[in-house]
Amino acid sequence: MNEILTHPSRIKVPYTWSAGEALSRFFKALRDEQKILGSRCLKCRKVYVPPKKTCGTCFVECSEWLEVGPSGTLVSFSQASYPSPAHRVLKPLFGLIRLEGSDTSFLHMLGETNLQSLKIGVKVLPVFAEKRTGSILDIAYFKVVS
Amino acid sequence: MEPVAIIGVGQTAFSPNRKDQTYADLVYEATAAALSDARLSIANIDNIVTASNDFFDGRTISSMAIGDACGAAFGGGKSISTVEGDGTFAAFYGLSRILSGNYDTTLVVAHSKSSEGDLRLLTNAFFDPLTERLLGLDWVSAAALQARVFLREKNIGNIECGNVIVKNRANGAKNPKAHLRKPLSIDEALRSPLLASPLKETDVCPSSDGAAAIILASKSFAQKKSERPIWVRGVGVCADAPLGERNLAESKALRLAAHQAYQMAGIDNPTAQIDLVELSEQFSYQELLWLEELNYRNLSRVNLSGGCLSAHAWIVSGLVRMIEASLQLRGQASNQISNAKRAVAHGQYGLCGQSHSVWVLEN
Ligand SMILES: [Zn+2]
């Protein structure tokens, strides 16, 4: 009588999102030139990486483009010790990276290092994936440079 | 602003798995409790604003699934709208509807069941699908990035965060609705294993199943029909930029929301003029960060209910803060302080607290 049933299910809907003009240019530069591009707001001069088409603060277009990095400074980092179906590796290291010439922090993974060796402020460099497809994973991870 | 009143409050108990009830059943339970608390029937409700997240519920337009449970179809149908985000944002919409002059009463109800989905995947979906989601972050690993920046910039250590956990869990132990009802010692808090460095397991709020509802009323309706209205004297709502564009050691959005609410309520010295604060802290460090932006220094008067560290249903938590603050102002809280006259309730939503709302409530 008091048995409550459950109904396991999942939503599996494929999407094909447009990357739009700004991110297409960004991803193509990663794929074809191994370069990281940012866009600059014409009003406040802020440089966004990943690039944005519009500046949220000024509500104008960010139509100036520039190459940033490749080196950056670690703004923050963490290591997830728990398993997650979203993780690409076991116990991934995540970093917020301020790329040289940029005014925002870029979110990515860290590699060739461990939690104990990381410190806010260390210099990092991107390691590009060998096979690049025009996605954020064309950067495999960032590594610490000594 | 013409004052609007909270004239009824209702919440379910919060627990890790309410397998016995659908989320619509939880909405019905909270709605019925709020109506009974206000001594009103569903016929007295002019319109409804719900809060939910379709990803959490696993269906689109999840509010349609709870329409019957919150009385949307009663009497041939009522005006119902849904806010995707914290329940306090739905309350802000509900308040605006009353101030429009078209409605005397608004039912605001929020629900979520964390147990039915996979929080790691669901909160991974908070991230931009093209530039961030593939990296695998979720709400905890994102908060860990904020915690590291904040704790370092403010020179805050494990002990201060541990003290927040111990205080809130001790308060939560007195709250019959709380999810975690066992006090935690400072040793247990400090020895807890790392979840996402620097966050330990006990730094993170539980993810609960539950629902909450409040009934808002116009001044004239509240004066006629309510024996113990709680008045909204100030409110502020503000959203911030995505986390990569913010200094994570601060929250401009909360500072601005607090400024708006304080100014409306005539508060210039929050610590002296506010008797208690109910805060939406998903992590121990967030209580300290949010309090800085609220400019409130009396830690012992914060989260007397146990806060989110004792019970936290996504979407619902902010509304529970409004309910617990109202109960204190009515003298009916589980951890009642004497002479509570003015309270602040806070809600937040998004990664690392992207959006905030601040409510100044008085009896
Ligand atoms: Zn700008």
Short mmCIF file of C-alpha atoms in Angstrom, two decimals, chain A residues 5-146:
data_model
loop_
_atom_site.label_atom_id
_atom_site.label_comp_id
_atom_site.label_asym_id
_atom_site.label_seq_id
_atom_site.Cartn_x
_atom_site.Cartn_y
_atom_site.Cartn_z
CA LEU A 5 7.36 4.06 -7.09
CA THR A 6 9.99 6.10 -8.89
CA HIS A 7 10.45 6.58 -12.60
CA PRO A 8 14.05 6.81 -13.84
CA SER A 9 14.40 8.84 -17.01
CA ARG A 10 16.72 11.22 -18.82
CA ILE A 11 16.45 14.11 -21.19
CA LYS A 12 18.68 13.60 -24.18
CA VAL A 13 18.28 16.37 -26.70
CA PRO A 14 21.11 17.21 -29.09
CA TYR A 15 21.77 20.91 -29.64
CA THR A 16 23.83 22.64 -32.31
CA TRP A 17 24.51 26.10 -30.95
CA SER A 18 25.78 28.89 -33.13
CA ALA A 19 29.07 30.21 -31.82
CA GLY A 20 28.17 33.57 -33.34
CA GLU A 21 30.62 35.98 -34.92
CA ALA A 22 32.75 36.72 -31.87
CA LEU A 23 33.28 33.18 -30.60
CA SER A 24 33.73 31.80 -34.12
CA ARG A 25 36.64 34.19 -34.60
CA PHE A 26 38.00 33.22 -31.17
CA PHE A 27 37.73 29.47 -31.77
CA LYS A 28 39.15 29.72 -35.30
CA ALA A 29 42.21 31.53 -33.93
CA LEU A 30 42.66 28.75 -31.36
CA ARG A 31 42.30 26.06 -34.00
CA ASP A 32 44.27 27.54 -36.89
CA GLU A 33 46.86 29.79 -35.25
CA GLN A 34 47.04 28.65 -31.62
CA LYS A 35 46.39 32.26 -30.66
CA ILE A 36 44.06 33.59 -27.96
CA LEU A 37 41.99 36.59 -29.06
CA GLY A 38 40.12 39.13 -26.99
CA SER A 39 37.69 41.89 -27.88
CA ARG A 40 37.88 45.42 -26.54
CA CYS A 41 34.96 47.65 -25.58
CA LEU A 42 35.23 50.88 -27.51
CA LYS A 43 33.89 52.88 -24.58
CA CYS A 44 35.51 51.54 -21.37
CA ARG A 45 38.49 49.91 -23.19
CA LYS A 46 37.97 46.71 -21.24
CA VAL A 47 39.39 43.61 -22.96
CA TYR A 48 37.19 40.51 -22.74
CA VAL A 49 38.57 36.98 -23.04
CA PRO A 50 36.69 34.96 -24.27
CA PRO A 51 35.67 37.82 -26.52
CA LYS A 52 32.20 39.32 -26.23
CA LYS A 53 30.26 41.05 -28.91
CA THR A 54 28.81 43.60 -26.49
CA CYS A 55 30.12 45.11 -23.26
CA GLY A 56 27.67 44.41 -20.48
CA THR A 57 28.77 47.45 -18.50
CA CYS A 58 28.59 49.99 -21.35
CA PHE A 59 25.99 48.37 -23.61
CA VAL A 60 28.08 49.08 -26.70
CA GLU A 61 29.86 46.77 -29.14
CA CYS A 62 33.33 45.40 -28.47
CA SER A 63 34.50 45.70 -32.04
CA GLU A 64 38.25 46.04 -31.56
CA TRP A 65 40.17 42.76 -31.65
CA LEU A 66 43.58 41.91 -30.25
CA GLU A 67 45.75 38.95 -29.39
CA VAL A 68 46.25 38.36 -25.65
CA GLY A 69 48.59 36.13 -23.67
CA PRO A 70 49.71 33.50 -24.31
CA SER A 71 51.08 33.85 -20.80
CA GLY A 72 48.79 34.61 -17.91
CA THR A 73 48.64 34.93 -14.14
CA LEU A 74 46.73 32.54 -11.91
CA VAL A 75 43.93 34.46 -10.18
CA SER A 76 42.47 31.43 -8.38
CA PHE A 77 42.48 27.66 -8.57
CA SER A 78 40.86 24.56 -7.10
CA GLN A 79 40.84 20.83 -7.42
CA ALA A 80 37.59 18.91 -7.33
CA SER A 81 38.24 15.83 -5.18
CA TYR A 82 34.86 14.30 -5.92
CA PRO A 83 33.75 12.40 -9.02
CA SER A 84 31.46 14.09 -11.51
CA PRO A 85 30.10 12.96 -14.87
CA ALA A 86 31.04 16.46 -16.10
CA HIS A 87 34.75 16.07 -15.33
CA ARG A 88 37.13 15.27 -18.18
CA VAL A 89 39.84 13.83 -15.92
CA LEU A 90 39.90 12.38 -12.45
CA LYS A 91 40.19 15.12 -9.79
CA PRO A 92 40.49 17.99 -12.28
CA LEU A 93 42.39 21.17 -11.45
CA PHE A 94 40.57 24.34 -12.40
CA GLY A 95 42.06 27.80 -12.76
CA LEU A 96 40.95 31.36 -13.27
CA ILE A 97 43.60 32.95 -15.46
CA ARG A 98 44.25 36.63 -16.20
CA LEU A 99 45.84 36.49 -19.66
CA GLU A 100 48.37 39.18 -20.44
CA GLY A 101 46.55 42.12 -22.02
CA SER A 102 43.11 41.03 -20.81
CA ASP A 103 40.84 42.54 -18.16
CA THR A 104 38.80 39.45 -17.36
CA SER A 105 39.62 36.07 -15.85
CA PHE A 106 39.61 33.10 -18.18
CA LEU A 107 38.29 29.83 -16.86
CA HIS A 108 40.19 26.67 -17.81
CA MET A 109 41.86 23.51 -16.58
CA LEU A 110 45.39 23.27 -15.21
CA GLY A 111 47.75 20.41 -16.05
CA GLU A 112 51.29 19.07 -15.56
CA THR A 113 51.04 20.23 -11.95
CA ASN A 114 49.41 19.40 -8.64
CA LEU A 115 47.45 21.29 -6.03
CA GLN A 116 50.42 21.66 -3.69
CA SER A 117 52.53 23.41 -6.34
CA LEU A 118 49.90 26.00 -7.22
CA LYS A 119 49.83 29.54 -5.86
CA ILE A 120 47.83 32.62 -6.71
CA GLY A 121 49.99 34.82 -8.91
CA VAL A 122 52.08 32.15 -10.64
CA LYS A 123 52.66 32.49 -14.38
CA VAL A 124 50.90 30.00 -16.62
CA LEU A 125 51.03 29.15 -20.34
CA PRO A 126 48.46 27.38 -22.51
CA VAL A 127 49.19 23.92 -23.85
CA PHE A 128 47.31 23.48 -27.10
CA ALA A 129 45.65 20.22 -28.04
CA GLU A 130 47.24 18.33 -30.91
CA LYS A 131 43.92 17.79 -32.61
CA ARG A 132 42.05 21.08 -32.69
CA THR A 133 38.43 21.36 -33.73
CA GLY A 134 37.55 24.97 -33.01
CA SER A 135 36.41 24.59 -29.41
CA ILE A 136 37.48 25.71 -25.95
CA LEU A 137 39.20 22.31 -25.64
CA ASP A 138 41.68 23.36 -28.36
CA ILE A 139 43.56 24.56 -25.30
CA ALA A 140 44.19 21.27 -23.49
CA TYR A 141 45.07 23.04 -20.23
CA PHE A 142 47.37 25.67 -18.79
CA LYS A 143 50.70 24.74 -17.22
CA VAL A 144 52.79 26.57 -14.68
CA VAL A 145 55.99 28.14 -16.00
CA SER A 146 58.87 28.42 -13.57
#
